[in-house]
Short mmCIF file of C-alpha atoms in Angstrom, two decimals:
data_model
loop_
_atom_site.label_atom_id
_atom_site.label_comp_id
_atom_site.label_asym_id
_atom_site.label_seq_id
_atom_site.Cartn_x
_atom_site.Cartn_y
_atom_site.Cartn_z
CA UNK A 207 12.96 26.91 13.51
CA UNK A 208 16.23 27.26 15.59
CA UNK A 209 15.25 27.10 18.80
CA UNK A 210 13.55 24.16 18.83
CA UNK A 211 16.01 22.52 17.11
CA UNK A 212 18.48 23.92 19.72
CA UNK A 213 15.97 22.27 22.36
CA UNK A 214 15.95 18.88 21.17
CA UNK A 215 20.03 19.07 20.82
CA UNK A 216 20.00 19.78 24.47
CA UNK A 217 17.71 17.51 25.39
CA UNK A 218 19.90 14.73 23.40
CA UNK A 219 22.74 14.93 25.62
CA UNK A 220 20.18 14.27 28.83
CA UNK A 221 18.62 11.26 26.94
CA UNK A 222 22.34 9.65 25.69
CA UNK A 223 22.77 6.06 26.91
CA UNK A 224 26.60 5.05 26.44
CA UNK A 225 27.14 1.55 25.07
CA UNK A 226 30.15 0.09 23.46
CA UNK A 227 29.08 -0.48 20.07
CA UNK A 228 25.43 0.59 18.47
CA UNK A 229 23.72 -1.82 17.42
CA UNK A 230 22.90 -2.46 13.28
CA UNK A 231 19.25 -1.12 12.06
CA UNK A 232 16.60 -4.04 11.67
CA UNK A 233 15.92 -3.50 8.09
CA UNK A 234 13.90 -6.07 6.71
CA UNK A 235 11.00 -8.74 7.84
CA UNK A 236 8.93 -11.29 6.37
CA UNK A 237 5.58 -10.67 5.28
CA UNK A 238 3.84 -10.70 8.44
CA UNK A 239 -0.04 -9.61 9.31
CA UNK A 240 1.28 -6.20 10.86
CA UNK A 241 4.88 -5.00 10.12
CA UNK A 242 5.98 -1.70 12.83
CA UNK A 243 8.43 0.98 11.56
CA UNK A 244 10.11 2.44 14.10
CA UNK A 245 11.67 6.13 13.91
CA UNK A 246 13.81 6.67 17.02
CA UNK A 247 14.64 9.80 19.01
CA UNK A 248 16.98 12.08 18.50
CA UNK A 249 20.85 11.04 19.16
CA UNK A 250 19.52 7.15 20.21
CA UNK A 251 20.40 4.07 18.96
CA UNK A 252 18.36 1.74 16.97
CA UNK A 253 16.73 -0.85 19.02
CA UNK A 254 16.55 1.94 21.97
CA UNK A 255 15.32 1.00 25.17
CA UNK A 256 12.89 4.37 25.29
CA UNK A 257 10.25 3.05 22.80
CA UNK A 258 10.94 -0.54 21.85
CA UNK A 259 8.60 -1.43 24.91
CA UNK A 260 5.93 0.13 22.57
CA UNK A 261 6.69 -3.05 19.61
CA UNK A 262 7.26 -5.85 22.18
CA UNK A 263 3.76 -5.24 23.77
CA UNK A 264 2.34 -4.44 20.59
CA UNK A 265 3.47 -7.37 18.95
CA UNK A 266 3.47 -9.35 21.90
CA UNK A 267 -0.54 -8.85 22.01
CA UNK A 268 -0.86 -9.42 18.22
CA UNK A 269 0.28 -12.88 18.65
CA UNK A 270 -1.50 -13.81 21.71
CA UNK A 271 -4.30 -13.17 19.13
CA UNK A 272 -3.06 -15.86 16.27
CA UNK A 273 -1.31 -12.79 14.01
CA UNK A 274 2.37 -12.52 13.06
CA UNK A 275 3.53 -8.97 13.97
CA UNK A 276 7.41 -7.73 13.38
CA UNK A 277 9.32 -4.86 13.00
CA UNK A 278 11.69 -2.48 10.31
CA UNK A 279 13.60 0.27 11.60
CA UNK A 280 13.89 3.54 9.66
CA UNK A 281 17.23 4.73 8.77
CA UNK A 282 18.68 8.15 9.57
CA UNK A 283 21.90 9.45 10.75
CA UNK A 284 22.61 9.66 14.92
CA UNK A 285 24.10 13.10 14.65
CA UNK A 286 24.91 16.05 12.67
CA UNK A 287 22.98 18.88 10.98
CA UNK A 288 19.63 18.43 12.28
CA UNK A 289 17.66 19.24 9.43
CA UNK A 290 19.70 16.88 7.32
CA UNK A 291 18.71 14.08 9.56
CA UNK A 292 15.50 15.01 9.54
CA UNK A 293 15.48 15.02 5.06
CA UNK A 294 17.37 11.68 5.46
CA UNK A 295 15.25 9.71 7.35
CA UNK A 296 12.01 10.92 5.60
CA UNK A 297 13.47 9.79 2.07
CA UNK A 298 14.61 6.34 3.93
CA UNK A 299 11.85 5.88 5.40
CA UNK A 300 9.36 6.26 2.34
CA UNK A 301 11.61 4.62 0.45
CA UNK A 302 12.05 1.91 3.00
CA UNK A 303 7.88 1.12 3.41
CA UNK A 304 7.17 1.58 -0.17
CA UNK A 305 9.90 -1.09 -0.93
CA UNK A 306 8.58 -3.50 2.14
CA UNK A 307 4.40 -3.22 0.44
CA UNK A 308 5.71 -4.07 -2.98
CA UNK A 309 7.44 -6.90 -1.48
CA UNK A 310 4.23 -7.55 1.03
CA UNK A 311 1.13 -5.72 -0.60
CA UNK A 312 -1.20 -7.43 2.28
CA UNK A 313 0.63 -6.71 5.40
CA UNK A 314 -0.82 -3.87 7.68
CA UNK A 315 1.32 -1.09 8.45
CA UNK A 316 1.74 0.53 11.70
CA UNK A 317 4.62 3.92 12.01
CA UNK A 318 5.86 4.94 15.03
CA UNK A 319 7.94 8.07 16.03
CA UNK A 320 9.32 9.62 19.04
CA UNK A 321 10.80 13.16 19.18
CA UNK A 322 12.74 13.42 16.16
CA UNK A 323 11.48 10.37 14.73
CA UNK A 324 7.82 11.94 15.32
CA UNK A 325 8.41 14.13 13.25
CA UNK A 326 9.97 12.32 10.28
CA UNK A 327 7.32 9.89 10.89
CA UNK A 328 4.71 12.85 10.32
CA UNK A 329 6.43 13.89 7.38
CA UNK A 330 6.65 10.62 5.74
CA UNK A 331 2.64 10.89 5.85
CA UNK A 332 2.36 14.53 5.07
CA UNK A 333 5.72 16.40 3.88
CA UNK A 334 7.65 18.61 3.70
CA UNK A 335 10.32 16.16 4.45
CA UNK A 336 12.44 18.52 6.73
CA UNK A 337 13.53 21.81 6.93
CA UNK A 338 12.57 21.89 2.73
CA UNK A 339 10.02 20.54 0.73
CA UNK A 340 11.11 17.03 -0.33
CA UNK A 341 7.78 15.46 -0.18
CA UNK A 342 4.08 15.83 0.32
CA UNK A 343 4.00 12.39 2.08
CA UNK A 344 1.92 9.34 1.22
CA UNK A 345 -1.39 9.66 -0.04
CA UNK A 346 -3.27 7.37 2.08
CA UNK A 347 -6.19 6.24 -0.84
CA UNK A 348 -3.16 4.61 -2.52
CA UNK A 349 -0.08 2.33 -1.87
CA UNK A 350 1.72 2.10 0.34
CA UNK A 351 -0.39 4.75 2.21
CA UNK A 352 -3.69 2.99 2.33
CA UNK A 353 -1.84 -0.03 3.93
CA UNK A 354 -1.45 2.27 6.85
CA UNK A 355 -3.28 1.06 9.22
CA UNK A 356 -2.01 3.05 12.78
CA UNK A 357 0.38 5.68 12.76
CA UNK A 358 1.89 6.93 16.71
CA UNK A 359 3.88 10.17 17.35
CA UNK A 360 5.45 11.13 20.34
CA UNK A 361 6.80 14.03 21.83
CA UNK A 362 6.44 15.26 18.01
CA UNK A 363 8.29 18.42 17.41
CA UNK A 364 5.81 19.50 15.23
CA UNK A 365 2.68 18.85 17.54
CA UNK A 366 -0.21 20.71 16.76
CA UNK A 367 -2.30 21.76 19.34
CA UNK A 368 -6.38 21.20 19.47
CA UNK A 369 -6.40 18.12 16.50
CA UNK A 370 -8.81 15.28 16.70
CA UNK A 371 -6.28 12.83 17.17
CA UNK A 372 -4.37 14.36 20.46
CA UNK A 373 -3.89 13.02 23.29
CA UNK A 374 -2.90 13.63 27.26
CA UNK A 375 -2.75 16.88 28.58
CA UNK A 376 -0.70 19.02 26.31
CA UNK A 377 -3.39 18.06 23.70
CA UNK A 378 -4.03 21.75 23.27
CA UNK A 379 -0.60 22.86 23.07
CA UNK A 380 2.37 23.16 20.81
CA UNK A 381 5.65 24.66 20.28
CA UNK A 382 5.92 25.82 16.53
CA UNK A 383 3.50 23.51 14.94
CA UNK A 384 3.46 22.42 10.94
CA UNK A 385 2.53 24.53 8.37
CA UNK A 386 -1.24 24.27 7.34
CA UNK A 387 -0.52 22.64 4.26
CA UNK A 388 1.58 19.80 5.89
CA UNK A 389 -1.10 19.73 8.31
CA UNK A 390 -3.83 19.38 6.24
CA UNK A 391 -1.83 16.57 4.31
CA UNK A 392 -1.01 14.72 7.99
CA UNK A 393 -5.02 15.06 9.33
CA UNK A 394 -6.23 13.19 6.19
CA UNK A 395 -4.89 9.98 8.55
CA UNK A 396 -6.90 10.83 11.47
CA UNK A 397 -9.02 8.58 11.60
CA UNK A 398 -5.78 6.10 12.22
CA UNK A 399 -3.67 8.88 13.92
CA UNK A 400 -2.69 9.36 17.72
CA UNK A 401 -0.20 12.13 18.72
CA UNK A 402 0.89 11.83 22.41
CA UNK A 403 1.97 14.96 24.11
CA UNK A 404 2.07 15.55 28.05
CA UNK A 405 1.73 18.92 29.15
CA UNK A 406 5.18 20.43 30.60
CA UNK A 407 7.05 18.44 27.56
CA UNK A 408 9.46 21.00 26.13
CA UNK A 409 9.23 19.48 22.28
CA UNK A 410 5.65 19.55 21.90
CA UNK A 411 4.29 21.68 24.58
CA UNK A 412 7.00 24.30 25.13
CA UNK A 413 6.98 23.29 28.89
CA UNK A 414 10.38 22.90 31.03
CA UNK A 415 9.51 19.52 32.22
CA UNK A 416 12.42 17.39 30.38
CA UNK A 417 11.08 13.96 31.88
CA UNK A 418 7.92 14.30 30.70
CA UNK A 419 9.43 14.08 27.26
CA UNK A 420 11.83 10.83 28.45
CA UNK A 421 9.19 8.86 30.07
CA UNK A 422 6.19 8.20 27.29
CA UNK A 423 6.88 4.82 27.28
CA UNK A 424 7.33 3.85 30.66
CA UNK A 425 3.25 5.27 31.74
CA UNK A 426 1.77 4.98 28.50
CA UNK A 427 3.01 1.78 26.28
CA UNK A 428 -0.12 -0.29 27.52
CA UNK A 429 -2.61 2.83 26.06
CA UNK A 430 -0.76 3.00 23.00
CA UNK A 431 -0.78 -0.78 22.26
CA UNK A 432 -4.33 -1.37 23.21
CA UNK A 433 -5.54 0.91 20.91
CA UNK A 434 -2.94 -0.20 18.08
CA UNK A 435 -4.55 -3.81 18.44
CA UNK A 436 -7.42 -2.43 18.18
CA UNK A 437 -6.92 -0.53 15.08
CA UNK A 438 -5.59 -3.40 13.82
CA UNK A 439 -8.42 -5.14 14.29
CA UNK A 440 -10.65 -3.06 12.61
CA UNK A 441 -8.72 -2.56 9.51
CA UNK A 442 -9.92 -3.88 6.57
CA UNK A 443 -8.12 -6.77 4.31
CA UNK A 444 -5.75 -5.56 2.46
CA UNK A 445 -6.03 -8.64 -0.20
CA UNK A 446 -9.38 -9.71 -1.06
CA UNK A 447 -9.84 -13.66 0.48
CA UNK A 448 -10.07 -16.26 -1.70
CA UNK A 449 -13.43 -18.17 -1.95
CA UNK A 450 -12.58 -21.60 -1.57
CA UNK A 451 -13.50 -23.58 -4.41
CA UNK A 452 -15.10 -27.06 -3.95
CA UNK A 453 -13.18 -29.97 -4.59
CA UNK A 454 -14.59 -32.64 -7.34
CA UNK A 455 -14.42 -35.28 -4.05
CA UNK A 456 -16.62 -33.15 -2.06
CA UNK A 457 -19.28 -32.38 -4.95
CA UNK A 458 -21.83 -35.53 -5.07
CA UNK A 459 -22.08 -36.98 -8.32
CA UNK A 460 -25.43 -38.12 -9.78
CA UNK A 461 -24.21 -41.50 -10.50
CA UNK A 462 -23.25 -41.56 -6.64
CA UNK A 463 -27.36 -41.45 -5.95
CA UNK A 464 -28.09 -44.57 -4.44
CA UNK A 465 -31.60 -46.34 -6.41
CA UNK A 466 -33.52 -49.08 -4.63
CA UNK A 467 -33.39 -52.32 -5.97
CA UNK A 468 -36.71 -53.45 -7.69
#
């Protein structure tokens, strides 16, 4: 696909913030009620300022409610061959949550990609991992894909038009799209899916509207949050609870029966 990739190249040098020194991926967190991994846009640094307001609010309202809530970022390189990028963070990234549920089985998971990272976000979930088949993603009736509990694209390059889980007004439109295999592999997470795509966005809508693409996070963070929460929320435990067991001290003994003197 060439001239989308060709697109979102151009579009990089738009979205490029200079700072002196990029700052480190987050790469590990303790084992927290929800855990975010975060796939950034193409040619950004980690910790960007485009969709970290997404994980502070998130997080920020997962507290307010009594949970812990943090953050991993997936790993991928800032530039060269696109479709290498691409490979590289889907392989990081699987590798990256698998590791993080073995470590923290009961932890819910929530993914979130923009742009680029939408779409090695999708892949993670449903291959192909790329420009080649590297993957057929997680399957989500097993770990670490059943610990999915929300999953949020952006701007995806691979938006699909008409699926259950769209959103905004480019809902019904796309640029290239996944395959149908990929696609059947991706809507098998609907039911925790939301793919955000404004109408006039070049990457997922084929408009010409460049700040429709820029500017997700600045009108829709307190949408995407809410409904994360919410997910959240109604996601079942992923460790069963353990039934507290009486102590002796609390268990009346029959000696402990008071009798009435005669």
């Amino acid at each position: 696909m060439p001239s989308i990739i060709r697109n979102i190249l151009a579009l990089s040098a738009v979205a490029t913030v200079a700072v002196a020194q990029d700052p480190p991926p987050k790469l590990d967190a303790p084992c927290a009620d929800v855990v975010i991994f975060m796939a950034r846009g193409n040619n950004a640094p980690y910790h960007d300022y485009r969709t970290f307001p997404y994980a502070d609010a998130t997080c920020g309202k997962l507290r307010a409610e009594g949970k812990t809530c943090d953050y991993i970022e997936i790993v991928f390189p800032k530039g060269g061959d696109y479709c290498k990028q691409i490979g590289e963070g889907v392989r990081n990234g699987q590798s990256q949550i698998a590791a993080f549920n073995k470590k923290c089985p009961c932890t819910h998971l929530v993914l979130n990609g923009f742009s680029q990272g939408a779409w090695i976000t999708g892949d993670i979930l449903a291959g192909p991992g790329g420009c080649s088949q590297i993957t057929t993603g997680f399957d989500p009736t097993s770990a670490p894909g059943n610990a999915v509990a929300a999953a949020l694209l952006w701007g995806d390059v691979m938006h699909v038009a008409n699926q259950p889980y769209n959103v905004l007004d480019g809902s019904d439109l796309q640029k290239d799209g996944r395959h149908s295999d990929s696609l059947a592999r991706l809507n098998r997470y609907a039911s925790v899916l939301r793919s955000y795509c404004a109408k006039g966005d070049p990457i997922c809508a084929n408009g010409d509207d460049v700040e429709k693409h820029l500017t997700y996070f600045e009108r829709y963070t307190e949408d995407a949050s809410n409904w994360t929460v919410g997910k959240i929320n109604d996601a079942a435990p992923l460790c069963a609870v353990p039934t507290p067991t009486p102590s002796a001290s609390s268990t009346p003994a029959a000696s402990s029966v008071g009798v009435a003197a005669v």
